[in-house]
């Protein structure tokens, strides 16, 4: 089961990378920044089922790890104005950060997979990803509004 979920995570990471590269070719707006975490939030419905529920300690652990990882994404997300539109800059470090996060996630999954049930582990990794994406997108929205105010006022 760990191998299947790892394979799926790798495919998803490649998808994120491809989406991010596409994202740099089109102008950004508030909606494009806010919607991904909202769509992802529906995944929290997994916690309706007891097998996915995590303890308070596991919840805090995943939350803190996700927020720490978000710092890397925040630091590499920059905007620029081209043709009177705002674009996200392509970061050379993004692919390395994405690969690094995947490796850390894989190592953590292997280490924790023997001590935690697969449902709890899934719940923790969902929380980690959500806790990483939300601060990143909030920071992006703040940066976007700053660039927009400076450029179009």
mmCIF file of C-alpha atoms in Angstrom:
data_model
loop_
_atom_site.group_PDB
_atom_site.id
_atom_site.type_symbol
_atom_site.label_atom_id
_atom_site.label_comp_id
_atom_site.label_asym_id
_atom_site.label_seq_id
_atom_site.Cartn_x
_atom_site.Cartn_y
_atom_site.Cartn_z
ATOM 1 C CA UNK A 1 0.000 0.000 0.000
ATOM 2 C CA UNK A 2 2.905 2.367 0.790
ATOM 3 C CA UNK A 3 4.350 1.810 -2.696
ATOM 4 C CA UNK A 4 1.041 2.556 -4.406
ATOM 5 C CA UNK A 5 0.478 5.743 -2.419
ATOM 6 C CA UNK A 6 4.082 6.803 -3.068
ATOM 7 C CA UNK A 7 3.621 6.274 -6.797
ATOM 8 C CA UNK A 8 0.440 8.327 -6.708
ATOM 9 C CA UNK A 9 2.269 11.079 -4.781
ATOM 10 C CA UNK A 10 5.027 11.168 -7.405
ATOM 11 C CA UNK A 11 2.478 11.449 -10.223
ATOM 12 C CA UNK A 12 0.704 14.228 -8.302
ATOM 13 C CA UNK A 13 4.017 16.064 -7.766
ATOM 14 C CA UNK A 14 4.711 15.923 -11.494
ATOM 15 C CA UNK A 15 1.216 17.287 -12.079
ATOM 16 C CA UNK A 16 1.831 20.139 -9.624
ATOM 17 C CA UNK A 17 5.091 20.972 -11.384
ATOM 18 C CA UNK A 18 3.425 21.019 -14.810
ATOM 19 C CA UNK A 19 0.556 23.166 -13.506
ATOM 20 C CA UNK A 20 3.016 25.563 -11.911
ATOM 21 C CA UNK A 21 4.901 25.940 -15.194
ATOM 22 C CA UNK A 22 1.621 26.627 -17.018
ATOM 23 C CA UNK A 23 0.678 29.099 -14.303
ATOM 24 C CA UNK A 24 3.666 31.297 -15.177
ATOM 25 C CA UNK A 25 2.425 31.768 -18.748
ATOM 26 C CA UNK A 26 -0.976 33.195 -17.821
ATOM 27 C CA UNK A 27 -1.830 36.280 -15.772
ATOM 28 C CA UNK A 28 -2.727 35.677 -12.135
ATOM 29 C CA UNK A 29 -5.740 37.013 -10.285
ATOM 30 C CA UNK A 30 -7.149 36.681 -6.780
ATOM 31 C CA UNK A 31 -9.485 33.871 -7.796
ATOM 32 C CA UNK A 32 -6.615 31.729 -9.134
ATOM 33 C CA UNK A 33 -4.759 32.191 -5.857
ATOM 34 C CA UNK A 34 -7.670 31.521 -3.496
ATOM 35 C CA UNK A 35 -9.455 28.620 -5.220
ATOM 36 C CA UNK A 36 -6.865 25.781 -4.912
ATOM 37 C CA UNK A 37 -6.959 25.630 -1.085
ATOM 38 C CA UNK A 38 -10.757 25.891 -1.162
ATOM 39 C CA UNK A 39 -10.977 22.951 -3.566
ATOM 40 C CA UNK A 40 -8.494 20.996 -1.482
ATOM 41 C CA UNK A 41 -10.482 21.642 1.690
ATOM 42 C CA UNK A 42 -13.125 19.179 0.517
ATOM 43 C CA UNK A 43 -10.561 16.469 1.269
ATOM 44 C CA UNK A 44 -11.194 17.116 4.960
ATOM 45 C CA UNK A 45 -14.343 15.056 4.531
ATOM 46 C CA UNK A 46 -12.038 12.060 4.926
ATOM 47 C CA UNK A 47 -12.128 12.715 8.674
ATOM 48 C CA UNK A 48 -15.787 11.676 8.765
ATOM 49 C CA UNK A 49 -14.469 8.113 8.663
ATOM 50 C CA UNK A 50 -12.834 6.925 11.912
ATOM 51 C CA UNK A 51 -9.875 5.254 10.163
ATOM 52 C CA UNK A 52 -8.567 8.687 9.042
ATOM 53 C CA UNK A 53 -8.888 10.481 12.379
ATOM 54 C CA UNK A 54 -5.691 11.670 14.028
ATOM 55 C CA UNK A 55 -4.856 12.442 17.640
ATOM 56 C CA UNK A 56 -4.241 16.003 18.830
ATOM 57 C CA UNK A 57 -0.500 15.367 18.861
ATOM 58 C CA UNK A 58 -0.534 13.997 15.296
ATOM 59 C CA UNK A 59 -2.683 16.945 14.207
ATOM 60 C CA UNK A 60 -0.220 19.455 15.702
ATOM 61 C CA UNK A 61 2.759 17.585 14.278
ATOM 62 C CA UNK A 62 1.321 17.653 10.737
ATOM 63 C CA UNK A 63 0.229 21.284 11.100
ATOM 64 C CA UNK A 64 3.659 22.496 12.238
ATOM 65 C CA UNK A 65 5.506 20.482 9.569
ATOM 66 C CA UNK A 66 3.218 21.832 6.839
ATOM 67 C CA UNK A 67 3.635 25.414 7.996
ATOM 68 C CA UNK A 68 7.420 25.026 8.090
ATOM 69 C CA UNK A 69 7.445 23.585 4.566
ATOM 70 C CA UNK A 70 5.270 26.464 3.365
ATOM 71 C CA UNK A 71 8.114 28.877 4.124
ATOM 72 C CA UNK A 72 10.086 27.437 1.200
ATOM 73 C CA UNK A 73 7.152 27.935 -1.156
ATOM 74 C CA UNK A 74 6.511 31.461 0.116
ATOM 75 C CA UNK A 75 10.151 32.440 -0.389
ATOM 76 C CA UNK A 76 10.128 31.266 -4.014
ATOM 77 C CA UNK A 77 6.817 32.843 -5.074
ATOM 78 C CA UNK A 78 7.285 36.240 -6.688
ATOM 79 C CA UNK A 79 5.186 38.308 -9.062
ATOM 80 C CA UNK A 80 5.993 40.614 -11.949
ATOM 81 C CA UNK A 81 3.997 42.990 -14.114
ATOM 82 C CA UNK A 82 4.061 42.393 -17.874
ATOM 83 C CA UNK A 83 1.806 44.048 -20.426
ATOM 84 C CA UNK A 84 -0.221 45.623 -17.608
ATOM 85 C CA UNK A 85 -0.992 42.180 -16.141
ATOM 86 C CA UNK A 86 0.452 40.377 -13.125
ATOM 87 C CA UNK A 87 2.289 37.087 -13.632
ATOM 88 C CA UNK A 88 3.929 34.725 -11.195
ATOM 89 C CA UNK A 89 7.661 34.439 -11.837
ATOM 90 C CA UNK A 90 9.066 31.050 -12.705
ATOM 91 C CA UNK A 91 11.420 29.980 -9.923
ATOM 92 C CA UNK A 92 14.437 27.829 -10.735
ATOM 93 C CA UNK A 93 14.378 26.562 -7.149
ATOM 94 C CA UNK A 94 10.752 25.353 -7.320
ATOM 95 C CA UNK A 95 11.511 21.948 -8.885
ATOM 96 C CA UNK A 96 14.280 21.314 -6.352
ATOM 97 C CA UNK A 97 12.001 22.310 -3.480
ATOM 98 C CA UNK A 98 9.252 20.078 -4.832
ATOM 99 C CA UNK A 99 11.650 17.125 -5.167
ATOM 100 C CA UNK A 100 13.070 17.823 -1.705
ATOM 101 C CA UNK A 101 9.610 17.884 -0.162
ATOM 102 C CA UNK A 102 8.748 14.643 -1.965
ATOM 103 C CA UNK A 103 11.882 12.944 -0.605
ATOM 104 C CA UNK A 104 11.166 14.173 2.932
ATOM 105 C CA UNK A 105 7.577 12.989 2.594
ATOM 106 C CA UNK A 106 8.673 9.593 1.293
ATOM 107 C CA UNK A 107 11.178 9.100 4.116
ATOM 108 C CA UNK A 108 8.575 10.172 6.691
ATOM 109 C CA UNK A 109 6.010 7.832 5.160
ATOM 110 C CA UNK A 110 8.409 4.891 5.298
ATOM 111 C CA UNK A 111 9.444 5.689 8.883
ATOM 112 C CA UNK A 112 5.913 6.333 10.145
ATOM 113 C CA UNK A 113 4.274 3.635 8.018
ATOM 114 C CA UNK A 114 5.444 0.917 10.363
ATOM 115 C CA UNK A 115 4.093 2.648 13.481
ATOM 116 C CA UNK A 116 0.876 4.298 12.271
ATOM 117 C CA UNK A 117 -2.142 2.845 10.547
ATOM 118 C CA UNK A 118 -2.466 3.766 6.863
ATOM 119 C CA UNK A 119 -5.634 5.812 7.489
ATOM 120 C CA UNK A 120 -4.014 7.912 10.231
ATOM 121 C CA UNK A 121 -0.938 8.381 8.059
ATOM 122 C CA UNK A 122 -3.166 9.515 5.177
ATOM 123 C CA UNK A 123 -4.948 11.962 7.459
ATOM 124 C CA UNK A 124 -1.643 13.368 8.693
ATOM 125 C CA UNK A 125 -0.286 13.849 5.171
ATOM 126 C CA UNK A 126 -3.497 15.561 4.088
ATOM 127 C CA UNK A 127 -3.179 17.938 7.042
ATOM 128 C CA UNK A 128 0.501 18.524 6.264
ATOM 129 C CA UNK A 129 -0.284 19.391 2.633
ATOM 130 C CA UNK A 130 -3.190 21.626 3.608
ATOM 131 C CA UNK A 131 -1.128 23.385 6.291
ATOM 132 C CA UNK A 132 1.533 23.974 3.635
ATOM 133 C CA UNK A 133 -0.768 25.277 0.911
ATOM 134 C CA UNK A 134 -2.940 27.636 2.983
ATOM 135 C CA UNK A 135 -0.129 29.885 4.349
ATOM 136 C CA UNK A 136 1.575 29.830 0.937
ATOM 137 C CA UNK A 137 -1.566 30.971 -0.843
ATOM 138 C CA UNK A 138 -2.309 33.616 1.810
ATOM 139 C CA UNK A 139 1.223 34.972 1.353
ATOM 140 C CA UNK A 140 0.753 34.884 -2.434
ATOM 141 C CA UNK A 141 -2.498 36.816 -2.140
ATOM 142 C CA UNK A 142 -0.799 39.414 0.065
ATOM 143 C CA UNK A 143 2.113 39.761 -2.399
ATOM 144 C CA UNK A 144 -0.287 39.923 -5.353
ATOM 145 C CA UNK A 145 -2.301 42.729 -3.753
ATOM 146 C CA UNK A 146 0.910 44.594 -2.942
ATOM 147 C CA UNK A 147 2.150 44.347 -6.533
ATOM 148 C CA UNK A 148 -1.286 45.290 -7.866
ATOM 149 C CA UNK A 149 -1.516 48.353 -5.611
ATOM 150 C CA UNK A 150 2.008 49.496 -6.500
ATOM 151 C CA UNK A 151 1.556 48.986 -10.241
ATOM 152 C CA UNK A 152 -1.972 50.110 -10.929
ATOM 153 C CA UNK A 153 -2.623 52.949 -8.498
#
